[in-house]
Coordinates of C-alpha atoms and ligand atoms in Angstrom, one line a residue:
X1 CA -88.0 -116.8 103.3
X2 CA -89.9 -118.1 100.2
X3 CA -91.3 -121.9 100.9
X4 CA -90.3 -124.9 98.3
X5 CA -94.0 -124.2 97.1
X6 CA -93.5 -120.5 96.4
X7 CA -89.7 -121.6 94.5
X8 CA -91.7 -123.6 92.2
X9 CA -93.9 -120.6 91.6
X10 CA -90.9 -118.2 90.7
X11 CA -88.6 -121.0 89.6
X12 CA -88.0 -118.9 86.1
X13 CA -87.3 -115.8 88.2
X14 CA -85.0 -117.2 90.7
X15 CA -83.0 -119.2 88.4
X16 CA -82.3 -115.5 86.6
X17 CA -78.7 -114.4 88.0
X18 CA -80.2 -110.8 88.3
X19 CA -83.4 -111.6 90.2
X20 CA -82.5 -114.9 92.3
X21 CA -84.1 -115.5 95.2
X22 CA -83.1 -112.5 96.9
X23 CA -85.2 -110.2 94.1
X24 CA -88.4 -112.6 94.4
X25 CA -87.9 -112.0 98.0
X26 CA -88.4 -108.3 97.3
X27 CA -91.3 -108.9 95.4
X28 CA -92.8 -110.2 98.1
X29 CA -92.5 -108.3 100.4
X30 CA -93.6 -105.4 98.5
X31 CA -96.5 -103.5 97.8
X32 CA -98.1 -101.7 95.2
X33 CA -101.0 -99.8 94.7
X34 CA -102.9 -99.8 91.4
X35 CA -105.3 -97.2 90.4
X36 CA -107.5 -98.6 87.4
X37 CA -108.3 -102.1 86.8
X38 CA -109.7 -101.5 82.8
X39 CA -107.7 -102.5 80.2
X40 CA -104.4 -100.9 81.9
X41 CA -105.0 -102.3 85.1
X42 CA -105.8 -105.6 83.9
X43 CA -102.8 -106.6 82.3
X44 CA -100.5 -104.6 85.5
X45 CA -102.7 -107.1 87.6
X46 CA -102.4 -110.2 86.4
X47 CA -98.4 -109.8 85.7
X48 CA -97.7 -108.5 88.8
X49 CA -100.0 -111.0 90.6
X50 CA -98.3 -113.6 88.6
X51 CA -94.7 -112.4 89.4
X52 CA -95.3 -112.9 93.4
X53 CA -95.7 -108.8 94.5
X54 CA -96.6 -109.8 97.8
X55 CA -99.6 -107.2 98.3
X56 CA -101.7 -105.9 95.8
X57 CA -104.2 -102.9 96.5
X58 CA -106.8 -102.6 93.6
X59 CA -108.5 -99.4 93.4
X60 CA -111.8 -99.0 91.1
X61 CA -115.5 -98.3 91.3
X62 CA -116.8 -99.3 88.6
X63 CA -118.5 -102.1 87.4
X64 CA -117.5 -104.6 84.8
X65 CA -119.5 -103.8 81.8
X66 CA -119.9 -106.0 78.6
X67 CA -118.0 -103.4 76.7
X68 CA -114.8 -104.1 79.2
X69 CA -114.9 -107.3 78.2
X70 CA -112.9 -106.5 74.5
X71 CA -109.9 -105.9 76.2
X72 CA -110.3 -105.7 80.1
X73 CA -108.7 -109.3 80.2
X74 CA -108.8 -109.5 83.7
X75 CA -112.4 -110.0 84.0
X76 CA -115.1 -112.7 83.3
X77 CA -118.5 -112.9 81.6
X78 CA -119.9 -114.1 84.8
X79 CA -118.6 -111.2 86.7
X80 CA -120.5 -108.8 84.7
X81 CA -122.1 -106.0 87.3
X82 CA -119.7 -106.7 89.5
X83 CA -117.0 -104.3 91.2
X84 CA -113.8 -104.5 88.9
X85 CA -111.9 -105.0 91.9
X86 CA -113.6 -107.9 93.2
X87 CA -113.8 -109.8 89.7
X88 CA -110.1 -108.9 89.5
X89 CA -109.3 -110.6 93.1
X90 CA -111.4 -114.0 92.1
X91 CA -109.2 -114.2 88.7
X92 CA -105.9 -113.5 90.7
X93 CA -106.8 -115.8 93.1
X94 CA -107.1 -118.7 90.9
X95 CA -103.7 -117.8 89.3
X96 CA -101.7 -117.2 92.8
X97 CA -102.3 -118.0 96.3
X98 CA -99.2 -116.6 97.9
X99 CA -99.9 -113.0 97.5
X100 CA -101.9 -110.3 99.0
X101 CA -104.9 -108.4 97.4
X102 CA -107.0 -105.6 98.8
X103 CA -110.0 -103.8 97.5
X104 CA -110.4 -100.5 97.2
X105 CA -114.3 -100.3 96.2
X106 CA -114.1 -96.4 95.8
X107 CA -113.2 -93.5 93.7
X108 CA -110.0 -92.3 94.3
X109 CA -110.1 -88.3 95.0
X110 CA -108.0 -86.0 97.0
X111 CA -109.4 -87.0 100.1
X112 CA -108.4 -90.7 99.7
X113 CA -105.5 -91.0 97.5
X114 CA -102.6 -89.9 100.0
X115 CA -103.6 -92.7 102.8
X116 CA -104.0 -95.2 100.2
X117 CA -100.3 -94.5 98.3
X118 CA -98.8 -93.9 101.5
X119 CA -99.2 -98.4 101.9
X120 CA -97.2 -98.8 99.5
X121 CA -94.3 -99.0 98.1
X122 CA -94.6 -97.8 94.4
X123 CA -98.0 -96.4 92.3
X124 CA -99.3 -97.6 88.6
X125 CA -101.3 -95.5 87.6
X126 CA -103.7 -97.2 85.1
X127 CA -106.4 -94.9 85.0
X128 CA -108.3 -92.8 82.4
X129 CA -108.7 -89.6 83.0
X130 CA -106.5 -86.7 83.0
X131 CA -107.7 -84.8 86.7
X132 CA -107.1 -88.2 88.3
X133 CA -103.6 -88.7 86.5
X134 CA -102.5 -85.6 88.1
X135 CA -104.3 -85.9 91.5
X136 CA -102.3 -89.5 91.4
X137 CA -98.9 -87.6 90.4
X138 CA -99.2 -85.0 92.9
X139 CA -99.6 -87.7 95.6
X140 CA -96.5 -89.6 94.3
X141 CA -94.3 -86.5 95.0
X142 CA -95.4 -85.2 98.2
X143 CA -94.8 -89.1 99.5
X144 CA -92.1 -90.0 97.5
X145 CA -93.8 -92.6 95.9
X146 CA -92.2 -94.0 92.1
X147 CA -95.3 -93.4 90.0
X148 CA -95.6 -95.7 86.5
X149 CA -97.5 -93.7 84.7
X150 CA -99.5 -95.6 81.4
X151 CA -102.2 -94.8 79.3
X152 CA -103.3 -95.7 75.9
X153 CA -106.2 -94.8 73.1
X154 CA -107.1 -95.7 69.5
X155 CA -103.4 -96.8 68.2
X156 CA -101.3 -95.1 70.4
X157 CA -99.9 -96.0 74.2
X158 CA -97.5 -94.2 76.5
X159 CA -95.4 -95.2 79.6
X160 CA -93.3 -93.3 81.6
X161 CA -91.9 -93.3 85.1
X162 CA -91.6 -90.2 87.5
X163 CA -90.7 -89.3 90.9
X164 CA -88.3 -92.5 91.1
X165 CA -85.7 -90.1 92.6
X166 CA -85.6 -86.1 93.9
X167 CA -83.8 -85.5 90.3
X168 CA -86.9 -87.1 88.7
X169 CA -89.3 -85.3 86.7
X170 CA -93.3 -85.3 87.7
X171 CA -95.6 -86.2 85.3
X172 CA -97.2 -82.6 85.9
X173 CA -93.9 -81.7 84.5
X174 CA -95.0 -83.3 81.2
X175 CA -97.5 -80.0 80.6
X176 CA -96.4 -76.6 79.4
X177 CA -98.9 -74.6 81.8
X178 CA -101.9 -75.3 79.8
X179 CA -103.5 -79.3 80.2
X180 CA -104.3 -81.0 76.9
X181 CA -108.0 -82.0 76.5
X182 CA -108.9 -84.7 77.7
X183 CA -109.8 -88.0 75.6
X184 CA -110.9 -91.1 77.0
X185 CA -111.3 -94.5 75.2
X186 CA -115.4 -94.4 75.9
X187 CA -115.4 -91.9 72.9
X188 CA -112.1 -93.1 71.3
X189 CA -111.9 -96.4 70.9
X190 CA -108.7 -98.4 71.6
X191 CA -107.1 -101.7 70.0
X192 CA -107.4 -104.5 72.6
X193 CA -103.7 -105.4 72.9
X194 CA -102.9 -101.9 73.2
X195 CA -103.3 -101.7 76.5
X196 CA -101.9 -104.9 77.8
X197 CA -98.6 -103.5 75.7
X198 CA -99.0 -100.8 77.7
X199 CA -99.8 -102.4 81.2
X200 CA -97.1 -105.3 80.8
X201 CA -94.5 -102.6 80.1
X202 CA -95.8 -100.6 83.4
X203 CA -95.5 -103.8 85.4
X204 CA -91.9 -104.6 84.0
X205 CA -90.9 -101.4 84.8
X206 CA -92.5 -102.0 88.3
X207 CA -90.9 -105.4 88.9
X208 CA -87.5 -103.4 88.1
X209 CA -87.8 -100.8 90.5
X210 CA -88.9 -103.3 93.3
X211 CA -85.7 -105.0 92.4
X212 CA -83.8 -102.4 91.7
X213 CA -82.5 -103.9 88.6
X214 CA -81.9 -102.9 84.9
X215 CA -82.8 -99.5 83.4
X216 CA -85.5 -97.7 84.9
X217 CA -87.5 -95.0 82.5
X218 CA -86.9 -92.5 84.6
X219 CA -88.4 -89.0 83.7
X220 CA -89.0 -90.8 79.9
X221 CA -91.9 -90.6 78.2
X222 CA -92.0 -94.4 75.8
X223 CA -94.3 -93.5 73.0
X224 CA -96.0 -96.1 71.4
X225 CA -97.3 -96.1 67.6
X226 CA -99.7 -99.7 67.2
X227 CA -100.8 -99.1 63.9
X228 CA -97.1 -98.1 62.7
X229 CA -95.5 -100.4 65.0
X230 CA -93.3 -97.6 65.9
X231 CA -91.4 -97.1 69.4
X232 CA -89.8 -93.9 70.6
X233 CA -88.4 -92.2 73.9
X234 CA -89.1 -88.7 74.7
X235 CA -86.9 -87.1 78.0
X236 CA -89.0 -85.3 80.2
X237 CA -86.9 -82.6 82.1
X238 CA -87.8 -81.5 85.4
X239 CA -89.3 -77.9 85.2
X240 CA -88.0 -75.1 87.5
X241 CA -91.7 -74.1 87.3
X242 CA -93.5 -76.6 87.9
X243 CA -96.2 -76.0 90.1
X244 CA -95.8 -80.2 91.4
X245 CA -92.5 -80.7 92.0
X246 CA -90.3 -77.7 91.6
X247 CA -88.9 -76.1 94.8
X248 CA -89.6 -72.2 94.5
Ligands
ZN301 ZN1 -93.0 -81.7 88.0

């Protein structure tokens, strides 16, 4: 039961016919994990944080840099050398009391990942590098986690959801046997805004699933084009071959 307190809070939610209070009760009572709190990350947090999902886990080890600071929103001058996580908590906590967040002061590797998703009810993944986006994915299926996958560098973003059901598509399913190179914004560059396109889009299509509301993209791949301002869907089909999440 949300308090009078908390119905303020979500008062533009609940008085949506397809949320009410029955769908911000769902958001409170669930829990995500997010892997990431850069750019991605920040703009997942502080929606989701906003938006009443009752227990956040924030998973980083890094430190927030000066360099963050173009785009990493979350995060404060004053918190500079400190854990992202921690700088992302005090910034959530002065924006919402009535939720949940944890810390997860580590790097998230194959030793870690599985007890950490398996708290939850749903993954972002807001990371920036390739090995950890699959680690992440491959995690997802074996638990049946829904994964909301984003990433985003120089002009160009991409969202898509996977594993929401067994007819999903994996985000391993994405690759055709051989893995792209990887690129990372440290060498890149990204527009600032990019990413929080990117991470409010992952944390719409988070609040859906909670809810179970709307469209969900399922097995899509959104492509983003800044510099165009151009928007396209890709399908991702689930391959018999894949070595995530086919069956042979
Ligand atoms: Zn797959």
């Amino acid at each position: 039961m949300l308090s009078d307190e908390e119905l303020i809070h979500y008062s533009r939610h609940v008085i949506l016919p397809q949320i009410d209070e029955q769908g911000q009760e769902k958001l409170s009572n669930a829990s995500v994990l997010v892997v990431g709190v850069g750019g991605l990350g920040s703009a997942v947090a502080m929606y989701l944080a906003a938006s009443g999902v009752g227990h956040l886990y924030l998973a980083d080890f890094d430190q927030v840099e000066l360099s963050n600071l173009q785009r990493q929103i979350i995060h404060r001058i004053k918190n500079l050398g400190l854990n992202k996580t921690l700088s992302a908590k005090e910034t959530i906590g002065q924006l919402n009391n009535f939720i949940k967040v944890s810390c997860i002061e580590k790097e998230i590797t194959q030793n870690n990942i599985k007890e950490y998703a398996d708290k939850v009810d749903l993954v972002l993944d807001c990371s920036d590098n390739l090995k950890l986006r699959l680690l992440i994915n491959k995690a997802c299926f074996e638990l049946s986690k829904p994964l909301v996958s984003g990433s985003a560098i120089r002009f160009e973003g991409q969202l898509g959801v996977f594993n929401l059901n067994q007819q999903s598509a994996c985000y391993q399913c994405i690759y055709d046997g051989h893995i792209q190179i990887e690129e990372s914004c440290h060498e890149r560059g990204v527009l600032s805004p990019l990413v929080g396109t990117i991470g409010t889009l992952q944390a719409t299509e988070a609040l859906k699933i909670i809810m179970s509301i709307g469209e969900i993209l399922d097995s899509q791949l959104l492509l983003y084009d800044a510099l165009n301002m151009d928007f396209r869907k890709l399908k991702i089909n689930k391959k018999s071959d894949c070595p995530v999440c086919s069956k042979s």
